[in-house]
PDB file of C-alpha atoms (C1' of nucleotides) in Angstrom:
ATOM      1  CA  MET X   1      34.181  30.612   3.513  1.00 82.00           C
ATOM      2  CA  VAL X   2      34.475  34.016   5.083  1.00 93.00           C
ATOM      3  CA  LYS X   3      37.721  35.842   5.716  1.00 96.00           C
ATOM      4  CA  LEU X   4      38.137  36.929   9.320  1.00 97.00           C
ATOM      5  CA  GLN X   5      37.531  40.654   9.666  1.00 95.00           C
ATOM      6  CA  SER X   6      39.543  43.178  11.647  1.00 94.00           C
ATOM      7  CA  ASP X   7      37.403  42.949  14.788  1.00 96.00           C
ATOM      8  CA  PHE X   8      38.592  39.399  15.340  1.00 98.00           C
ATOM      9  CA  TYR X   9      42.230  40.456  15.649  1.00 98.00           C
ATOM     10  CA  LEU X  10      41.738  43.463  17.908  1.00 98.00           C
ATOM     11  CA  ASP X  11      40.843  41.654  21.133  1.00 97.00           C
ATOM     12  CA  GLU X  12      43.247  42.578  23.925  1.00 96.00           C
ATOM     13  CA  ASP X  13      43.441  38.981  25.168  1.00 98.00           C
ATOM     14  CA  VAL X  14      45.955  37.316  22.861  1.00 98.00           C
ATOM     15  CA  THR X  15      45.405  33.886  24.437  1.00 98.00           C
ATOM     16  CA  LYS X  16      41.736  34.124  23.549  1.00 98.00           C
ATOM     17  CA  ILE X  17      42.576  34.755  19.910  1.00 98.00           C
ATOM     18  CA  ALA X  18      45.099  31.911  19.994  1.00 98.00           C
ATOM     19  CA  ARG X  19      42.269  29.579  21.075  1.00 97.00           C
ATOM     20  CA  LEU X  20      39.796  30.970  18.555  1.00 97.00           C
ATOM     21  CA  LEU X  21      42.247  30.500  15.688  1.00 98.00           C
ATOM     22  CA  LEU X  22      42.089  26.737  16.190  1.00 98.00           C
ATOM     23  CA  GLY X  23      39.833  25.277  13.511  1.00 97.00           C
ATOM     24  CA  LYS X  24      40.233  28.266  11.170  1.00 97.00           C
ATOM     25  CA  ASN X  25      41.870  27.944   7.767  1.00 96.00           C
ATOM     26  CA  LEU X  26      45.154  29.655   6.910  1.00 96.00           C
ATOM     27  CA  MET X  27      45.417  30.248   3.164  1.00 95.00           C
ATOM     28  CA  VAL X  28      48.354  31.463   1.072  1.00 94.00           C
ATOM     29  CA  ARG X  29      48.423  32.419  -2.576  1.00 93.00           C
ATOM     30  CA  CYS X  30      51.569  31.671  -4.542  1.00 84.00           C
ATOM     31  CA  GLY X  31      51.176  32.812  -8.108  1.00 83.00           C
ATOM     32  CA  ASN X  32      48.014  31.178  -9.404  1.00 85.00           C
ATOM     33  CA  GLN X  33      48.110  28.467  -6.784  1.00 85.00           C
ATOM     34  CA  VAL X  34      46.386  28.690  -3.413  1.00 90.00           C
ATOM     35  CA  SER X  35      47.519  26.466  -0.573  1.00 90.00           C
ATOM     36  CA  GLY X  36      46.548  26.254   3.052  1.00 91.00           C
ATOM     37  CA  GLY X  37      45.291  24.175   5.939  1.00 93.00           C
ATOM     38  CA  THR X  38      43.284  24.160   9.131  1.00 95.00           C
ATOM     39  CA  ILE X  39      45.059  25.582  12.172  1.00 97.00           C
ATOM     40  CA  VAL X  40      45.392  22.900  14.855  1.00 97.00           C
ATOM     41  CA  GLU X  41      48.133  24.304  17.087  1.00 97.00           C
ATOM     42  CA  THR X  42      49.005  27.838  18.239  1.00 97.00           C
ATOM     43  CA  GLU X  43      51.036  29.718  20.838  1.00 97.00           C
ATOM     44  CA  ALA X  44      50.374  33.169  22.291  1.00 98.00           C
ATOM     45  CA  TYR X  45      53.036  35.834  22.768  1.00 98.00           C
ATOM     46  CA  SER X  46      52.276  39.065  24.601  1.00 97.00           C
ATOM     47  CA  GLY X  47      55.065  41.583  24.132  1.00 95.00           C
ATOM     48  CA  ALA X  48      54.567  43.862  27.099  1.00 95.00           C
ATOM     49  CA  VAL X  49      54.840  41.186  29.803  1.00 96.00           C
ATOM     50  CA  ASP X  50      56.254  38.088  28.115  1.00 96.00           C
ATOM     51  CA  LYS X  51      59.995  37.364  28.255  1.00 95.00           C
ATOM     52  CA  ALA X  52      59.676  34.873  25.413  1.00 96.00           C
ATOM     53  CA  SER X  53      58.393  37.557  23.071  1.00 96.00           C
ATOM     54  CA  HIS X  54      60.695  39.521  20.772  1.00 97.00           C
ATOM     55  CA  ALA X  55      58.853  42.629  21.916  1.00 97.00           C
ATOM     56  CA  TYR X  56      59.282  41.963  25.648  1.00 96.00           C
ATOM     57  CA  LYS X  57      58.912  45.152  27.675  1.00 95.00           C
ATOM     58  CA  ASN X  58      57.535  46.780  24.549  1.00 96.00           C
ATOM     59  CA  LYS X  59      60.942  46.677  22.903  1.00 96.00           C
ATOM     60  CA  LEU X  60      60.543  48.410  19.581  1.00 96.00           C
ATOM     61  CA  THR X  61      63.058  47.554  16.868  1.00 96.00           C
ATOM     62  CA  GLU X  62      62.977  47.457  13.107  1.00 94.00           C
ATOM     63  CA  ARG X  63      61.926  43.809  13.270  1.00 96.00           C
ATOM     64  CA  THR X  64      59.289  44.014  16.022  1.00 96.00           C
ATOM     65  CA  ARG X  65      57.712  47.165  14.605  1.00 97.00           C
ATOM     66  CA  ILE X  66      55.091  45.074  12.839  1.00 97.00           C
ATOM     67  CA  MET X  67      53.920  43.631  16.175  1.00 98.00           C
ATOM     68  CA  PHE X  68      53.039  47.119  17.391  1.00 97.00           C
ATOM     69  CA  GLU X  69      50.736  47.743  14.488  1.00 97.00           C
ATOM     70  CA  THR X  70      47.013  47.059  14.470  1.00 97.00           C
ATOM     71  CA  GLY X  71      46.031  43.369  14.662  1.00 97.00           C
ATOM     72  CA  GLY X  72      45.323  41.475  11.480  1.00 97.00           C
ATOM     73  CA  ARG X  73      48.757  41.392   9.864  1.00 97.00           C
ATOM     74  CA  ALA X  74      51.404  38.732   9.350  1.00 98.00           C
ATOM     75  CA  TYR X  75      54.657  38.740  11.320  1.00 98.00           C
ATOM     76  CA  VAL X  76      57.211  36.463   9.692  1.00 98.00           C
ATOM     77  CA  TYR X  77      60.816  36.107  10.772  1.00 96.00           C
ATOM     78  CA  LEU X  78      63.759  33.821  10.191  1.00 96.00           C
ATOM     79  CA  CYS X  79      64.755  31.569  13.092  1.00 95.00           C
ATOM     80  CA  TYR X  80      68.099  29.774  13.433  1.00 95.00           C
ATOM     81  CA  GLY X  81      68.958  31.085   9.999  1.00 94.00           C
ATOM     82  CA  ILE X  82      66.874  28.339   8.430  1.00 95.00           C
ATOM     83  CA  HIS X  83      63.215  28.458   9.345  1.00 96.00           C
ATOM     84  CA  HIS X  84      60.547  31.040   8.703  1.00 97.00           C
ATOM     85  CA  LEU X  85      58.024  31.307  11.529  1.00 98.00           C
ATOM     86  CA  PHE X  86      54.576  32.692  10.840  1.00 98.00           C
ATOM     87  CA  ASN X  87      52.660  34.762  13.387  1.00 98.00           C
ATOM     88  CA  VAL X  88      49.343  36.567  13.448  1.00 98.00           C
ATOM     89  CA  VAL X  89      49.628  40.073  14.907  1.00 98.00           C
ATOM     90  CA  THR X  90      46.823  40.845  17.355  1.00 98.00           C
ATOM     91  CA  ASN X  91      45.562  43.626  19.648  1.00 98.00           C
ATOM     92  CA  LYS X  92      45.326  47.335  18.949  1.00 97.00           C
ATOM     93  CA  GLU X  93      48.072  49.591  17.664  1.00 97.00           C
ATOM     94  CA  GLY X  94      50.778  50.015  20.305  1.00 97.00           C
ATOM     95  CA  PHE X  95      50.215  46.611  21.943  1.00 97.00           C
ATOM     96  CA  PRO X  96      52.755  44.091  20.561  1.00 97.00           C
ATOM     97  CA  ASP X  97      50.865  40.780  20.782  1.00 98.00           C
ATOM     98  CA  ALA X  98      51.064  37.887  18.337  1.00 98.00           C
ATOM     99  CA  VAL X  99      50.001  34.275  17.874  1.00 98.00           C
ATOM    100  CA  LEU X 100      52.501  31.761  16.490  1.00 98.00           C
ATOM    101  CA  ILE X 101      50.946  29.179  14.181  1.00 98.00           C
ATOM    102  CA  ARG X 102      52.680  25.900  14.982  1.00 97.00           C
ATOM    103  CA  ALA X 103      50.782  23.284  12.957  1.00 97.00           C
ATOM    104  CA  LEU X 104      48.180  22.871  10.235  1.00 95.00           C
ATOM    105  CA  GLN X 105      45.961  20.008   9.203  1.00 93.00           C
ATOM    106  CA  PRO X 106      45.892  19.584   5.412  1.00 87.00           C
ATOM    107  CA  LEU X 107      42.539  20.369   3.839  1.00 83.00           C
ATOM    108  CA  ASP X 108      40.387  17.538   2.629  1.00 64.00           C
ATOM    109  CA  PRO X 109      40.495  17.341  -0.272  1.00 57.00           C
ATOM    110  CA  PRO X 110      43.993  18.854  -0.250  1.00 57.00           C
ATOM    111  CA  VAL X 111      44.440  22.010  -2.283  1.00 59.00           C
ATOM    112  CA  THR X 112      48.025  21.117  -3.084  1.00 59.00           C
ATOM    113  CA  SER X 113      50.274  18.096  -2.689  1.00 56.00           C
ATOM    114  CA  ASN X 114      52.788  20.010  -0.615  1.00 60.00           C
ATOM    115  CA  HIS X 115      51.264  19.376   2.784  1.00 65.00           C
ATOM    116  CA  SER X 116      51.539  15.645   3.180  1.00 62.00           C
ATOM    117  CA  TYR X 117      52.434  12.574   1.187  1.00 60.00           C
ATOM    118  CA  ARG X 118      52.137   8.836   1.555  1.00 60.00           C
ATOM    119  CA  ASN X 119      55.273   6.801   1.899  1.00 58.00           C
ATOM    120  CA  LYS X 120      55.783   3.296   0.544  1.00 60.00           C
ATOM    121  CA  THR X 121      53.770   1.700   3.326  1.00 62.00           C
ATOM    122  CA  GLY X 122      50.836   4.021   2.675  1.00 62.00           C
ATOM    123  CA  GLU X 123      51.411   5.968   5.845  1.00 64.00           C
ATOM    124  CA  GLN X 124      50.507   9.645   5.646  1.00 66.00           C
ATOM    125  CA  VAL X 125      53.497  11.871   6.434  1.00 70.00           C
ATOM    126  CA  PRO X 126      52.672  15.470   7.371  1.00 77.00           C
ATOM    127  CA  LEU X 127      54.754  18.427   6.196  1.00 84.00           C
ATOM    128  CA  THR X 128      52.874  21.023   8.206  1.00 92.00           C
ATOM    129  CA  ASN X 129      53.429  19.745  11.766  1.00 95.00           C
ATOM    130  CA  GLY X 130      55.816  22.400  13.004  1.00 95.00           C
ATOM    131  CA  PRO X 131      56.180  26.169  12.642  1.00 97.00           C
ATOM    132  CA  GLY X 132      59.220  25.965  10.370  1.00 96.00           C
ATOM    133  CA  LYS X 133      57.851  23.150   8.255  1.00 95.00           C
ATOM    134  CA  LEU X 134      54.412  24.602   7.626  1.00 95.00           C
ATOM    135  CA  SER X 135      55.944  27.885   6.444  1.00 96.00           C
ATOM    136  CA  LYS X 136      58.049  25.949   3.977  1.00 94.00           C
ATOM    137  CA  ALA X 137      55.068  23.872   2.823  1.00 93.00           C
ATOM    138  CA  LEU X 138      52.990  26.977   2.189  1.00 94.00           C
ATOM    139  CA  GLY X 139      55.830  29.016   0.742  1.00 94.00           C
ATOM    140  CA  ILE X 140      55.777  31.600   3.516  1.00 96.00           C
ATOM    141  CA  ASP X 141      58.901  33.720   3.833  1.00 95.00           C
ATOM    142  CA  LEU X 142      60.024  37.240   4.660  1.00 96.00           C
ATOM    143  CA  LYS X 143      58.123  38.740   1.760  1.00 95.00           C
ATOM    144  CA  HIS X 144      54.940  37.977   3.676  1.00 97.00           C
ATOM    145  CA  ASN X 145      56.113  39.961   6.688  1.00 97.00           C
ATOM    146  CA  GLY X 146      53.715  42.815   7.368  1.00 97.00           C
ATOM    147  CA  MET X 147      51.062  41.660   4.918  1.00 97.00           C
ATOM    148  CA  ASP X 148      47.421  42.287   5.733  1.00 97.00           C
ATOM    149  CA  LEU X 149      45.623  39.045   6.532  1.00 97.00           C
ATOM    150  CA  ARG X 150      42.529  40.179   4.685  1.00 95.00           C
ATOM    151  CA  GLY X 151      44.357  40.620   1.382  1.00 93.00           C
ATOM    152  CA  GLU X 152      44.714  38.394  -1.661  1.00 94.00           C
ATOM    153  CA  ASN X 153      48.103  36.868  -0.872  1.00 95.00           C
ATOM    154  CA  ILE X 154      47.569  35.473   2.601  1.00 97.00           C
ATOM    155  CA  TRP X 155      44.482  35.284   4.768  1.00 97.00           C
ATOM    156  CA  ILE X 156      42.590  33.366   7.440  1.00 97.00           C
ATOM    157  CA  GLU X 157      39.017  32.250   6.899  1.00 96.00           C
ATOM    158  CA  ASP X 158      36.266  30.976   9.147  1.00 96.00           C
ATOM    159  CA  THR X 159      35.190  27.435   8.378  1.00 93.00           C
ATOM    160  CA  GLY X 160      31.869  27.868  10.152  1.00 92.00           C
ATOM    161  CA  HIS X 161      32.755  24.997  12.465  1.00 90.00           C
ATOM    162  CA  PRO X 162      33.875  26.420  15.818  1.00 90.00           C
ATOM    163  CA  VAL X 163      35.975  24.164  18.037  1.00 95.00           C
ATOM    164  CA  SER X 164      34.351  23.191  21.315  1.00 95.00           C
ATOM    165  CA  LYS X 165      36.250  24.072  24.481  1.00 94.00           C
ATOM    166  CA  ASN X 166      36.400  20.425  25.476  1.00 96.00           C
ATOM    167  CA  ASN X 167      38.617  19.683  22.494  1.00 97.00           C
ATOM    168  CA  ILE X 168      41.281  22.270  23.280  1.00 97.00           C
ATOM    169  CA  VAL X 169      44.385  21.223  25.208  1.00 96.00           C
ATOM    170  CA  TYR X 170      46.481  23.780  27.125  1.00 95.00           C
ATOM    171  CA  SER X 171      50.210  23.342  27.636  1.00 95.00           C
ATOM    172  CA  LYS X 172      53.577  24.983  28.093  1.00 95.00           C
ATOM    173  CA  ARG X 173      55.098  26.643  25.059  1.00 95.00           C
ATOM    174  CA  ILE X 174      57.925  24.945  23.206  1.00 94.00           C
ATOM    175  CA  GLY X 175      61.489  26.155  22.731  1.00 93.00           C
ATOM    176  CA  VAL X 176      61.290  29.080  25.138  1.00 93.00           C
ATOM    177  CA  ASP X 177      62.965  27.624  28.229  1.00 90.00           C
ATOM    178  CA  TYR X 178      65.276  30.630  28.353  1.00 89.00           C
ATOM    179  CA  ALA X 179      62.298  32.840  29.292  1.00 91.00           C
ATOM    180  CA  GLY X 180      62.356  32.015  33.022  1.00 90.00           C
ATOM    181  CA  ASP X 181      58.965  31.994  34.696  1.00 92.00           C
ATOM    182  CA  ASP X 182      57.231  32.960  31.478  1.00 94.00           C
ATOM    183  CA  ALA X 183      58.326  29.643  29.967  1.00 94.00           C
ATOM    184  CA  LYS X 184      55.865  27.953  32.325  1.00 94.00           C
ATOM    185  CA  LEU X 185      52.811  29.753  31.030  1.00 96.00           C
ATOM    186  CA  ASP X 186      50.175  27.491  29.473  1.00 96.00           C
ATOM    187  CA  TRP X 187      49.997  29.583  26.336  1.00 97.00           C
ATOM    188  CA  ARG X 188      50.202  26.779  23.798  1.00 97.00           C
ATOM    189  CA  PHE X 189      46.884  25.486  22.493  1.00 97.00           C
ATOM    190  CA  TYR X 190      46.118  22.524  20.293  1.00 97.00           C
ATOM    191  CA  LEU X 191      43.272  20.242  19.338  1.00 97.00           C
ATOM    192  CA  LYS X 192      42.841  17.158  21.485  1.00 96.00           C
ATOM    193  CA  ASP X 193      43.781  13.875  19.816  1.00 93.00           C
ATOM    194  CA  ASN X 194      44.741  15.637  16.602  1.00 94.00           C
ATOM    195  CA  GLN X 195      47.351  13.739  14.608  1.00 90.00           C
ATOM    196  CA  TRP X 196      48.748  16.823  12.892  1.00 93.00           C
ATOM    197  CA  ILE X 197      50.145  18.732  15.880  1.00 93.00           C
ATOM    198  CA  SER X 198      53.900  19.298  16.059  1.00 91.00           C
ATOM    199  CA  LYS X 199      54.985  17.135  18.986  1.00 74.00           C
ATOM    200  CA  LYS X 200      54.383  15.795  22.506  1.00 58.00           C
TER     201      LYS X 200
ATOM    202  C1'  DG J   1      82.073  46.884  11.225  1.00 82.91           C
ATOM    203  C1'  DG J   2      81.919  42.552  13.932  1.00 82.91           C
ATOM    204  C1'  DA J   3      80.309  39.056  17.220  1.00 82.91           C
ATOM    205  C1'  DA J   4      76.536  36.670  19.406  1.00 82.91           C
ATOM    206  C1'  DT J   5      72.226  34.258  19.090  1.00 82.91           C
ATOM    207  C1'  DG J   6      67.673  31.933  18.411  1.00 82.91           C
ATOM    208  C1'  DA J   7      59.406  31.127  19.106  1.00 82.91           C
ATOM    209  C1'  DT J   8      63.573  24.814  14.673  1.00 82.91           C
ATOM    210  C1'  DT J   9      64.419  20.618  12.348  1.00 82.91           C
ATOM    211  C1'  DC J  10      67.087  16.811  10.890  1.00 82.91           C
ATOM    212  C1'  DT J  11      70.509  13.213  11.573  1.00 82.91           C
ATOM    213  C1'  DC J  12      73.211  10.203  14.020  1.00 82.91           C
ATOM    214  C1'  DT J  13      74.061   7.666  18.435  1.00 82.91           C
TER     215       DT J  13
ATOM    216  C1'  DG Q   1      69.624  12.912  23.716  1.00 82.91           C
ATOM    217  C1'  DA Q   2      73.170  15.612  21.518  1.00 82.91           C
ATOM    218  C1'  DG Q   3      74.948  18.393  17.737  1.00 82.91           C
ATOM    219  C1'  DA Q   4      74.972  20.775  13.407  1.00 82.91           C
ATOM    220  C1'  DA Q   5      73.079  23.731   9.847  1.00 82.91           C
ATOM    221  C1'  DT Q   6      72.882  28.859   8.768  1.00 82.91           C
ATOM    222  C1'  DC Q   7      71.581  34.025   8.604  1.00 82.91           C
ATOM    223  C1'  DA Q   8      68.647  38.175   9.757  1.00 82.91           C
ATOM    224  C1'  DT Q   9      68.638  40.841  13.541  1.00 82.91           C
ATOM    225  C1'  DT Q  10      70.497  42.864  17.590  1.00 82.91           C
ATOM    226  C1'  DC Q  11      73.884  44.801  20.516  1.00 82.91           C
ATOM    227  C1'  DC Q  12      78.295  46.662  21.318  1.00 82.91           C
ATOM    228  C1'  DG Q  13      82.209  49.557  20.145  1.00 82.91           C
TER     229       DG Q  13
END
DNA sequence: GGAATGATTCTCT
DNA sequence: GAGAATCATTCCG
């Protein structure tokens, strides 16, 4: 496995990176334990032109500052006072783009037992099929905000198995209906027929 | 300092 | 399908 290098994150087309992240592995170290999964669902947010983005119109605040930095870092924030949402910062310094990771597929064999479990009927129940849930499963919280994705605590690695274009589904983003016309953009990407995506 | 709010999820109907 | 939980961040005064 090879960690993704900085060139990957610097592309100016955030939707392209959102598509390329599908099939890659997101890994998090918690103490001596490493957990993670394969990315199967993402959403793109482009600050300068996207009403749904926290950095819309290049709005620079204490929180969004991390999005303006050079691609390749983690942007984590608390939503609804309950859920931590994990994003990958992309593009060059000064361009506030990010990709929200919405769902992971547990590794096989699983590296930890936190990502899914089998209920009494033997059915596999995922704990990583949603942006809030996967952060909880991996132990991601505000302390990861701003971390370099090539470090030892959190990183993304190439599995060597690129996803073919035919297996990527495009759709409207979720939970951003307030963003007017930008809510209609097909900036959500997920793997076709994958059972681990968040919904719909 | 204080009020408003959301890139969600769970529970109950 | 509707409503609650719950708090860091933002905006206003």
